[in-house]
Coordinates of C-alpha atoms and ligand atoms in Angstrom, one line a residue:
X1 CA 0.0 0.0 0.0
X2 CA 1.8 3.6 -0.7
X3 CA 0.9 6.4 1.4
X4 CA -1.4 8.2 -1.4
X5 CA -4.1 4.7 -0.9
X6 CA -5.9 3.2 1.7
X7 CA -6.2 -0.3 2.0
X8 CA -8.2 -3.1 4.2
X9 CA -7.2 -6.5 4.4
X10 CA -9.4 -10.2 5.5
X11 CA -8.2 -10.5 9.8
X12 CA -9.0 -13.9 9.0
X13 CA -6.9 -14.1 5.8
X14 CA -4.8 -10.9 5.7
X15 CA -3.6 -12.4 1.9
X16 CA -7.0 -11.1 0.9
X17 CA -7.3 -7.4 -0.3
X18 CA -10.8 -6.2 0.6
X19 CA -10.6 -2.4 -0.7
X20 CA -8.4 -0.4 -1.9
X21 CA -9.1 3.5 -2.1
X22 CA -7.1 6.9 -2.9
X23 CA -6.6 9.0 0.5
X24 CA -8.2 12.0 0.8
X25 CA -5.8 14.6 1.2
X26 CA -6.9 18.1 3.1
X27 CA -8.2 19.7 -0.3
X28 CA -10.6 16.8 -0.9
X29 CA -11.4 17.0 2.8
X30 CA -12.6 20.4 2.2
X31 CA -13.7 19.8 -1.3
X32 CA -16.3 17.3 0.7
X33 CA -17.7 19.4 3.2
X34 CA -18.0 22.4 0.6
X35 CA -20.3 20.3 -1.3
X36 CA -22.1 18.6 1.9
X37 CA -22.6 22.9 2.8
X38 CA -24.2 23.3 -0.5
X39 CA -26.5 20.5 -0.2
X40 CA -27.3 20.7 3.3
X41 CA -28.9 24.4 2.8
X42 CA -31.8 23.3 0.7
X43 CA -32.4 19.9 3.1
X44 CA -32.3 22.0 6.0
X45 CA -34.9 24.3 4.8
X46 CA -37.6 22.0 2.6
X47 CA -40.4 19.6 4.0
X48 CA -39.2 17.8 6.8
X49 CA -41.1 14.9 5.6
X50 CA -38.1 14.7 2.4
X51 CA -36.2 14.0 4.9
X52 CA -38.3 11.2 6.7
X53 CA -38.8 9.9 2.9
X54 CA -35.5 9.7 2.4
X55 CA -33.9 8.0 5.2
X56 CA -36.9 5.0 4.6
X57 CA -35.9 4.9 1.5
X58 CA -32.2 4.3 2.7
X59 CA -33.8 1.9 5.6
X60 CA -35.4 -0.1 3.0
X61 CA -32.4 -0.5 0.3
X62 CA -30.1 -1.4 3.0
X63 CA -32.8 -4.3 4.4
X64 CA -33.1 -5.8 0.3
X65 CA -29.2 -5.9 0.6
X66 CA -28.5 -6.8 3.4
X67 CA -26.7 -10.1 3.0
X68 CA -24.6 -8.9 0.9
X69 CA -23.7 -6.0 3.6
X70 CA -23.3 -9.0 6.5
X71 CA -20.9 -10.8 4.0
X72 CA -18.9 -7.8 3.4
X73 CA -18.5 -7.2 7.4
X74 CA -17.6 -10.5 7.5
X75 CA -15.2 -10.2 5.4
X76 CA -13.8 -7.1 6.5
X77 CA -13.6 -7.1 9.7
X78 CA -13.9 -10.8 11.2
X79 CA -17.5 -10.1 13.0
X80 CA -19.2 -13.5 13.2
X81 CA -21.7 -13.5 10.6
X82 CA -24.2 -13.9 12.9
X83 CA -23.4 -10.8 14.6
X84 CA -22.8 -8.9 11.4
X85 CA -26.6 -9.9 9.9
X86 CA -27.3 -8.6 13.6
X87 CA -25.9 -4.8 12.9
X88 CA -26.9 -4.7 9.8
X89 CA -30.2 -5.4 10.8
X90 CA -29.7 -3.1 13.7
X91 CA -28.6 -0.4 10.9
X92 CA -32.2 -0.7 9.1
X93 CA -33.6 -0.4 12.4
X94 CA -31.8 3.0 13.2
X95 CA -32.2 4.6 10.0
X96 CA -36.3 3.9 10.4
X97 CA -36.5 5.1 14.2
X98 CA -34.7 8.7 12.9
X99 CA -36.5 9.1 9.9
X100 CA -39.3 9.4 11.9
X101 CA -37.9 11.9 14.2
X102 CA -37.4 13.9 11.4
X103 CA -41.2 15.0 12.4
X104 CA -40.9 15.7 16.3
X105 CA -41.2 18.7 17.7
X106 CA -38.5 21.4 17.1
X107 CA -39.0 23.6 19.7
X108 CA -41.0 25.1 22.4
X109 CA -43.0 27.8 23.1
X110 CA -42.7 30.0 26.3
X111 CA -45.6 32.7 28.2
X112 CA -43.8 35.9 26.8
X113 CA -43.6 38.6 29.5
X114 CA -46.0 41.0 27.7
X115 CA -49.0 37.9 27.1
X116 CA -49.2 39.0 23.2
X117 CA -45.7 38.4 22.4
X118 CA -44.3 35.1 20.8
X119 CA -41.3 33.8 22.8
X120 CA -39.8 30.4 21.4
X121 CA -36.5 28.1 21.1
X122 CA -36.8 26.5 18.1
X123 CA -33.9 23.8 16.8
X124 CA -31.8 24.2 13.9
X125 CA -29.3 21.9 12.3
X126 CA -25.2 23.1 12.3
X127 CA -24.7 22.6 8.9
X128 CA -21.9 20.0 8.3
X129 CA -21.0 17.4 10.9
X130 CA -17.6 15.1 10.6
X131 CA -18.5 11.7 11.9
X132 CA -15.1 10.5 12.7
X133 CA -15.9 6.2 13.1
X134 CA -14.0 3.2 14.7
X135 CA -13.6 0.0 12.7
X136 CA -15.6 -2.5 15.4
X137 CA -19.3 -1.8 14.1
X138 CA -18.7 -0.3 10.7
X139 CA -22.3 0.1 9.6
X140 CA -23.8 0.7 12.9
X141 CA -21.4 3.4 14.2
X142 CA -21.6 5.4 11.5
X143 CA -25.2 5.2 10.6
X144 CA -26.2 6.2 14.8
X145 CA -24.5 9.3 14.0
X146 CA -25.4 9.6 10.5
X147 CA -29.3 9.2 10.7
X148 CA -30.2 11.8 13.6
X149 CA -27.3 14.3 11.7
X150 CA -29.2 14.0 8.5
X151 CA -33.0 14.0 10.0
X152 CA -32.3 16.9 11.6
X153 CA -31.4 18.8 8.5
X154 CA -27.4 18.2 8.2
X155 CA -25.1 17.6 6.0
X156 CA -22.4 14.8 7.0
X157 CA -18.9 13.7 5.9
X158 CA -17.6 10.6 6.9
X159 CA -14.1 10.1 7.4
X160 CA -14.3 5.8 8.4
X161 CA -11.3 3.7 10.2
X162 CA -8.9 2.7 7.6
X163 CA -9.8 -1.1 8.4
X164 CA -13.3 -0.8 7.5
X165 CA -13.5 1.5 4.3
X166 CA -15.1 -0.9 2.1
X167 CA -18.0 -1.1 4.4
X168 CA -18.2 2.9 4.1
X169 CA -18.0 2.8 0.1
X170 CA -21.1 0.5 0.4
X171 CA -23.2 2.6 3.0
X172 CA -21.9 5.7 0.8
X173 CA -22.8 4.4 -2.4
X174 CA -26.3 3.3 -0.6
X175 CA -27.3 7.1 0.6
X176 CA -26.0 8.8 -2.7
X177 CA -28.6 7.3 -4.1
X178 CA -31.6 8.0 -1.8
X179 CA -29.8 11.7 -0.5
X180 CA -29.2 14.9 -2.8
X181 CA -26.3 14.9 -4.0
X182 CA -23.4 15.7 -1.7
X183 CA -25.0 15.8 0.8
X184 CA -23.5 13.0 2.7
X185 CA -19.7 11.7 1.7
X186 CA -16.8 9.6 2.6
X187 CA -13.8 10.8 2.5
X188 CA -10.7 7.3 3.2
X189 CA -7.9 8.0 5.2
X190 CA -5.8 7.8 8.4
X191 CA -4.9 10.3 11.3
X192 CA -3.8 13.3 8.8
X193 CA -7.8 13.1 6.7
X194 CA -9.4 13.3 10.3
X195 CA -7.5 16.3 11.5
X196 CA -8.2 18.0 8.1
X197 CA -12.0 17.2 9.0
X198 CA -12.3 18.7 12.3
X199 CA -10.8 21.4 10.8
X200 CA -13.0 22.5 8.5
X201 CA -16.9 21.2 9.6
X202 CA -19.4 22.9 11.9
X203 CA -19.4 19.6 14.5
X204 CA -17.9 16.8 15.1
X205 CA -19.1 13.1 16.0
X206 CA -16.2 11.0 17.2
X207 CA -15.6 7.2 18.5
X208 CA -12.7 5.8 19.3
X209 CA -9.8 5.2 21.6
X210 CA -9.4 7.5 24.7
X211 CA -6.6 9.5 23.4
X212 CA -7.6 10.1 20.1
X213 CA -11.0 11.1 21.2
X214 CA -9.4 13.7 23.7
X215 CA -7.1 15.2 20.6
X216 CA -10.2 15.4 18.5
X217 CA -12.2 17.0 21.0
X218 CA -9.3 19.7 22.3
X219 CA -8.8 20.5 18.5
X220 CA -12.8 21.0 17.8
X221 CA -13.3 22.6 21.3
X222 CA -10.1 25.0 19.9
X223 CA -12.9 26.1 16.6
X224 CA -15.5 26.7 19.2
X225 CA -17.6 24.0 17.2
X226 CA -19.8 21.4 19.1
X227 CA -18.0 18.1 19.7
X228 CA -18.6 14.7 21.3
X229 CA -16.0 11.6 21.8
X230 CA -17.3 8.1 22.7
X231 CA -14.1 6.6 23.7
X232 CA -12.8 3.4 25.7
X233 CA -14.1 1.0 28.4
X234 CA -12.9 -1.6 30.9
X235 CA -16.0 -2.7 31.6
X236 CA -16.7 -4.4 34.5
X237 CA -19.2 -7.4 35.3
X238 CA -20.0 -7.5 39.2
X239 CA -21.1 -11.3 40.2
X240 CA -22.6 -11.0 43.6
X241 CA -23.0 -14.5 46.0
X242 CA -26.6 -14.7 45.0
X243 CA -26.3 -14.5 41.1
X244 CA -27.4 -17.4 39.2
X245 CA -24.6 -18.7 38.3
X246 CA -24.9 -20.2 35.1
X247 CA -27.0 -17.7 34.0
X248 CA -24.3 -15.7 34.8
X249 CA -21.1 -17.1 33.8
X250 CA -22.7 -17.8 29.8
X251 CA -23.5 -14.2 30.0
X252 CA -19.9 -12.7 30.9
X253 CA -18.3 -15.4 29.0
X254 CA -20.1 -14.1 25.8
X255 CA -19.7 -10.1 26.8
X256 CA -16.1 -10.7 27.7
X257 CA -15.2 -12.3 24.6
X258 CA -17.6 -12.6 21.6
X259 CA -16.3 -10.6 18.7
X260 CA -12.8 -11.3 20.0
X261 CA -13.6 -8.8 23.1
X262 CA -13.3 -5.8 20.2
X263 CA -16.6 -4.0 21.7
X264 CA -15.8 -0.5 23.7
X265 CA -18.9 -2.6 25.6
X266 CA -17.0 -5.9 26.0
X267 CA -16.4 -7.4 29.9
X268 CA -12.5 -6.8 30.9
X269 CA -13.2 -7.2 34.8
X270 CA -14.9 -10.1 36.3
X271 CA -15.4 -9.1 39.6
X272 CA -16.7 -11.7 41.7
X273 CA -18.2 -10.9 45.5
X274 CA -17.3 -13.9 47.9
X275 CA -15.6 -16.7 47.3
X276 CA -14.7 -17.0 44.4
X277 CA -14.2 -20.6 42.8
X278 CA -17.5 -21.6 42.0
X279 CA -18.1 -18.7 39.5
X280 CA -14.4 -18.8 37.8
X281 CA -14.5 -22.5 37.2
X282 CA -18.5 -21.8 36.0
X283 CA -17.0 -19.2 33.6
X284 CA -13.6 -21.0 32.4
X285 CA -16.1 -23.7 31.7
X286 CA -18.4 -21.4 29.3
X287 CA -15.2 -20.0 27.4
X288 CA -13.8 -23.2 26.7
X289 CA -17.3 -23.8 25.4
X290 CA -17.8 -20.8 22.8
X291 CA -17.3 -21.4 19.3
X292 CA -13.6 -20.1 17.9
X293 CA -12.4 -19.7 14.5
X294 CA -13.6 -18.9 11.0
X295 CA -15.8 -15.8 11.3
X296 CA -17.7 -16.9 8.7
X297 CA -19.1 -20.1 10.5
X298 CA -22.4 -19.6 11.9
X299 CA -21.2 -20.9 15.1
X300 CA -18.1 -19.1 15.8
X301 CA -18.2 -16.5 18.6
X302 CA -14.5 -15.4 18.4
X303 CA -12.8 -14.5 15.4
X304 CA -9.8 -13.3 14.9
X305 CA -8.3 -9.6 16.0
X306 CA -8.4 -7.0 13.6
X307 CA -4.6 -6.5 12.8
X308 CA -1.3 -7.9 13.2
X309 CA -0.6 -5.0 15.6
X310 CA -3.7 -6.2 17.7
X311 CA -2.6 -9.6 18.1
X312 CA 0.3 -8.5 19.7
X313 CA -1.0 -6.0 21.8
X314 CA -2.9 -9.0 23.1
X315 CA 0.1 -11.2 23.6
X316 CA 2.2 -8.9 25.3
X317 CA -0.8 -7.8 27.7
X318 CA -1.0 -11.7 28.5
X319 CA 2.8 -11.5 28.8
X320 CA 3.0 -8.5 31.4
X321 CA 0.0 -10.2 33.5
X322 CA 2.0 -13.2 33.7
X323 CA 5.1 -11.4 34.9
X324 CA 2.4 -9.2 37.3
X325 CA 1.5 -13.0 38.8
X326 CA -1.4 -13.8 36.7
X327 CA -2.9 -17.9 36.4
X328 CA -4.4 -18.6 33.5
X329 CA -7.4 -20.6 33.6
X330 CA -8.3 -20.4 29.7
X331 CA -5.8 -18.8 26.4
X332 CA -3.2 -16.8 26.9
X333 CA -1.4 -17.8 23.7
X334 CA -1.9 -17.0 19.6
X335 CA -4.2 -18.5 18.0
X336 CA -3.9 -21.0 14.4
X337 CA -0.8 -19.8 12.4
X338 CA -3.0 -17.6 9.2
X339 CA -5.0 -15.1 10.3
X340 CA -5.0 -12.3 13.5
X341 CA -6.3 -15.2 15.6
X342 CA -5.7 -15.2 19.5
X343 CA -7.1 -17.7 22.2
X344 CA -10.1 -16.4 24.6
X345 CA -7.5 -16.0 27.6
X346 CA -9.1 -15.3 31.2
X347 CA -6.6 -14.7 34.0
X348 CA -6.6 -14.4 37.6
X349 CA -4.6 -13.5 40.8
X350 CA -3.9 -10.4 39.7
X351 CA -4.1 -7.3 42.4
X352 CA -6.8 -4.8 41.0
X353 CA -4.3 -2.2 39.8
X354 CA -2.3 -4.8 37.7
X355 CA -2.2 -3.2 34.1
X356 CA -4.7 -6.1 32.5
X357 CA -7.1 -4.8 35.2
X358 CA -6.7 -0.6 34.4
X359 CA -6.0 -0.2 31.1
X360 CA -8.2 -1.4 27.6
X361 CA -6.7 -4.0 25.7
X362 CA -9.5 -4.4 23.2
X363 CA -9.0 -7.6 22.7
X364 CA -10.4 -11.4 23.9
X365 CA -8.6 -11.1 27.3
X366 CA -10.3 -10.3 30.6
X367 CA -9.1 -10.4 34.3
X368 CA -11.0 -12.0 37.2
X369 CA -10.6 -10.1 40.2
X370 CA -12.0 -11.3 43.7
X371 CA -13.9 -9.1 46.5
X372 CA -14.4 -9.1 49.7
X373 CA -18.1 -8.0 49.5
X374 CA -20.0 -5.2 47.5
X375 CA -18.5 -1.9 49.1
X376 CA -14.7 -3.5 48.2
X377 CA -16.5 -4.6 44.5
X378 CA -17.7 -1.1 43.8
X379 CA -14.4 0.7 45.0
X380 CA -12.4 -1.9 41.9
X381 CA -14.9 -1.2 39.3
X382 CA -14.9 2.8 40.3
X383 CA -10.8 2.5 40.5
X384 CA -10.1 2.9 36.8
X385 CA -10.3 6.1 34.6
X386 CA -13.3 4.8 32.3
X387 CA -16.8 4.5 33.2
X388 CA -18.7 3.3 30.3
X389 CA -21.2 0.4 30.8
X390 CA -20.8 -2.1 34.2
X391 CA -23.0 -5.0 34.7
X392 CA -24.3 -6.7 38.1
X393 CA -25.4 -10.0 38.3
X394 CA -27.6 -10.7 41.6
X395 CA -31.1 -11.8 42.3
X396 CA -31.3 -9.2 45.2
X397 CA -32.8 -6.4 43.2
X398 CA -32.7 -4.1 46.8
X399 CA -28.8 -4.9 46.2
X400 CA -29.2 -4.1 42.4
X401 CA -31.3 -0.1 43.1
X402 CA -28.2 0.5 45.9
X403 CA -25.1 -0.5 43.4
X404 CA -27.2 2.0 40.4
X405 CA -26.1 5.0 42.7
X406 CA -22.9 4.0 43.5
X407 CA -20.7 2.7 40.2
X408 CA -19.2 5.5 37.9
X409 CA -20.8 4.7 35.1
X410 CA -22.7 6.0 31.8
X411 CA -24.9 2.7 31.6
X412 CA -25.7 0.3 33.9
X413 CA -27.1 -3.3 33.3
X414 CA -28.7 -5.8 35.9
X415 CA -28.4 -9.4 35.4
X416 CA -27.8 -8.7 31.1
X417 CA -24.3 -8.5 29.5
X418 CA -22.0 -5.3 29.2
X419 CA -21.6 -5.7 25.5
X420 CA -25.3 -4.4 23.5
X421 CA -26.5 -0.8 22.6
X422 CA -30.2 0.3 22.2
X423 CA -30.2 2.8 19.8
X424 CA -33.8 4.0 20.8
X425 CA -31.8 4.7 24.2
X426 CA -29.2 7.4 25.3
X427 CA -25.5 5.9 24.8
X428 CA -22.2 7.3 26.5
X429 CA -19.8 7.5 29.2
X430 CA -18.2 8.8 32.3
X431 CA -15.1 10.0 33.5
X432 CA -12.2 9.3 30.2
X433 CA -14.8 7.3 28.6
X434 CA -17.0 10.2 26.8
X435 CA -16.5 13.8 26.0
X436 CA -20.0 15.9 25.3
X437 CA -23.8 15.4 24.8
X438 CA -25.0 11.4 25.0
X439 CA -25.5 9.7 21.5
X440 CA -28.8 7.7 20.2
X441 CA -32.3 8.1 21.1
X442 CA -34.0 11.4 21.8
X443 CA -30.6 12.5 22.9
X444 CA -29.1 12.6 19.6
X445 CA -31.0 16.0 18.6
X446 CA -29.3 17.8 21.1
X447 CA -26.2 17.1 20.1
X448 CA -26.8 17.4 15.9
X449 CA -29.1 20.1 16.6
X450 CA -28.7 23.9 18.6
X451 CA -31.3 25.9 20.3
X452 CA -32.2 29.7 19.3
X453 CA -34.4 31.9 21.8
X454 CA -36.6 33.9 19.4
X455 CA -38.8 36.3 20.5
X456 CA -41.9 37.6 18.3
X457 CA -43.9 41.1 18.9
X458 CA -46.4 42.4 17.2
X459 CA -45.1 46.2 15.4
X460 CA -45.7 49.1 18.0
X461 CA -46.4 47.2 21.1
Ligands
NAD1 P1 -8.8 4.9 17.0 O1 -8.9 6.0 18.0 O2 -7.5 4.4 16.6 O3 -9.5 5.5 15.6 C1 -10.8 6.0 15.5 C2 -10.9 6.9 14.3 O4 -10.1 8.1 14.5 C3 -10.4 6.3 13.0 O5 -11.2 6.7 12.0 C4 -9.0 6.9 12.9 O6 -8.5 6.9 11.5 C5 -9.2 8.3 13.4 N1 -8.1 9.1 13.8 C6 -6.9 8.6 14.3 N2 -6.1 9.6 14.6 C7 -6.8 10.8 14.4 C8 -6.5 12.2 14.6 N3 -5.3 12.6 15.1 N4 -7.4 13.1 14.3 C9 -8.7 12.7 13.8 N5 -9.0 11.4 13.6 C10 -8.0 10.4 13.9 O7 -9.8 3.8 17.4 P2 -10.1 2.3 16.7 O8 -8.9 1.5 16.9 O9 -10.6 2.5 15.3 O10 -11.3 1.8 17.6 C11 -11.1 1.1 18.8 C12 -11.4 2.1 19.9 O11 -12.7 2.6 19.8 C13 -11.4 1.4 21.3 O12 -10.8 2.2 22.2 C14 -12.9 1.3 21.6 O13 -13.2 1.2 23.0 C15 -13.4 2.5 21.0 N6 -14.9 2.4 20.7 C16 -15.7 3.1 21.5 C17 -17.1 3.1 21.3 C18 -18.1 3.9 22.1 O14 -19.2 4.1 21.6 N7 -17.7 4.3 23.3 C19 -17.6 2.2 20.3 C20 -16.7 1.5 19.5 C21 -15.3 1.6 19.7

């Protein structure tokens, strides 16, 4: 690949060329956005209902192919196909649910001080928005920012991960053709196309890693433009004595390491309350059990890691919690010789400030960490920087309402996986996890959106 193209490789069979395209340098950045301007006037200011139109129209063509999106995923980024016909049906679903927002409410109407006067915040879009978009869900990412951008009268430029551009081509391809032209791009590229971005939209939608996000948002926040980062996780799952265990240990097993552990939502910390034996071995069990391999297979759960550099970040995170005094009860090795492939590892005895336990690996590696009882579980999943989704598992739903006040974190589920997003629900972070207004739901228009306070009199009052 030479530094004027982009290219995205098979993780299962990095021989395989998925996409190659030409990178965008800073005059086709801007070249995008003045077009996506020029579009977005006219979609801003006609019927609403174009807009609702248009996005079921995207909804529908993406539902007739969506196989051949699935197969593409697949391809390009190891999901397990059963996952990937999952997001893109998850995709349709989020593109119908905004195009019908399109016809809320834009604003409200207030008792002006004089009782004849017209006093009202009404909502109007920014004008172009950069959605700056992870590899992990390549339809569903950018489509959550995409849909409530465009139904609120946007234009949008989408600058994808470099791993995942062919998936972008296809979902840009698909809204050319329902969208005025424009209106919504992609422009492929690394690092140097995303700065050029933020430099020249009205806002800015990021996901991604911590550090990134916090560049992205200090350079926006430097234009005085809106801005929001979803960023990392270490997610922690918090098995009280009372859980069902079982129950419990499929549903870690799978949050901790389906999709090879790549989901900003994905289980890093088992925390288990008591002792702890009888959950560990329940859970080493239901690893051992999940289906690893081809990501193509209906039945694999793990695939492989989505680059070289991955594996190894993997490897040498096992390595450092072996020298730290980890056990390893499942992995902790590569996996078979072709592809990014690395064994679901789970590892124990570490102290809970052991570098497996703090920092994201992003990867199918997760440490179990014992607790004396809930007020020492709650200070080890509060004692890392991140704060995006925790999990407890417990039948004492008293227990449950307590631990909802108490754990640092943006979402919080009770006897269900980390890993999962509801995209008819607000979605974000505390602490280093997220920067700015919560994504999805009815919480996406105030982020795509911005209020103005108009006032109405009638002449010579
Ligand atoms: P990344 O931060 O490496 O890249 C994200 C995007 O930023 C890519 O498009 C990349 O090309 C771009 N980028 C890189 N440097 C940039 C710069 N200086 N200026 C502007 N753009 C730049 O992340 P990744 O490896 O693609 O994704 C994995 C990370 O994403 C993990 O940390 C994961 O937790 C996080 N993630 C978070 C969520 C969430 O909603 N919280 C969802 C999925 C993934």
């Amino acid at each position: 690949m030479s530094s004027d193209t982009i290219e995205s490789r098979s993780p299962q069979d990095p021989d395989e060329v998925v996409q190659v395209l030409p990178a965008a340098d800073r005059s086709a950045v801007a070249g995008a956005v003045d077009a996506a301007r020029d579009a977005a006037h006219g979609w801003a200011s006609g019927p609403a209902l174009n807009r609702t139109q248009a996005l079921t129209a995207a909804a529908d063509e993406l539902a007739a192919q969506s196989e051949r999106f699935a197969d593409l995923m697949v391809r390009e980024v190891g999901k397990p196909a059963g996952e990937a016909a999952g997001e893109v049906a998850r995709g349709v679903g989020i593109l119908r649910y905004f195009a019908q927002q399109a016809l809320d409410p834009d604003g409200q109407t207030y008792p002006a001080p004089d009782g004849t006067s017209l006093l009202m915040a009404r909502r109007y879009p920014h004008g172009v928005v950069g959605l700056i978009t992870p590899w992990n869900f390549p339809l569903a990412i950018p489509l959550w920012k995409a849909a409530p951008a465009l139904a609120f009268g946007n234009g949008v430029v989408l600058k994808p991960s470099p791993y995942a551009i062919g998936c972008a081509l296809e979902l840009s391809n698909l809204l050319d053709g329902v969208l005025p032209e424009g209106l919504f791009s992609m422009v492929a590229g690394a690092a140097e196309a995303g700065e050029a971005l933020v430099d020249t939209v009205d806002a800015v939608s990021f996901t991604g890693s911590v550090d990134v996000g916090r560049q992205v948002a200090l350079a926006a926040t430097g234009r005085h433009i809106p801005v929001q980062a979803e960023m990392g996780g270490q997610n922690a799952s918090l098995v009280l004595p009372d859980a069902d265990r079982d129950a419990a240990a499929a549903s870690v097993a799978a949050a901790a390491m389906g999709y090879a552990g790549q989901k900003c939502t994905a289980t890093s910390r088992v925390i288990v309350v008591g002792n702890p034996e009888p959950f560990t071995e329940a859970l080493a069990d239901a690893v051992r059990g999940l289906g690893v391999g081809d990501p193509g297979d209906a039945d694999t759960v793990v695939g492989p890691v989505i680059s070289e550099d991955a594996r190894r970040k993997v490897l040498d995170a096992a390595e450092k919690a072996r020298a730290d005094g980890g056990n390893f009860l499942t992995g902790g090795r590569a996996g078979q010789a072709h592809g990014h492939f690395v064994e679901p590892t789970l590892v124990t005895g570490l102290p809970p400030d052991a570098e497996l336990a703090r920092e994201e690996v992003f990867g199918p590696i997760a440490a179990v960490l014992p607790a004396r009882d809930t007020d020492e579980a709650v200070q080890i999943s509060n004692g890392v920087r991140y704060g995006l989704v925790t999990s407890v598992f417990t039948r004492d739903l008293d227990r449950a309402l307590e631990l909802v006040g108490r754990l640092d974190t943006g979402m919080l589920k009770v006897n269900a996986p980390t890993s999962g997003v509801d995209f008819h629900a607000p979605f974000g972070g505390e602490k280093a996890s997220s920067i700015g207004p919560r994504e999805q739901g009815k919480a996406a228009r105030d982020f795509y959106t911005s209020t103005r306070t108009i006032t109405m009199s009638p002449l010579g009052a």
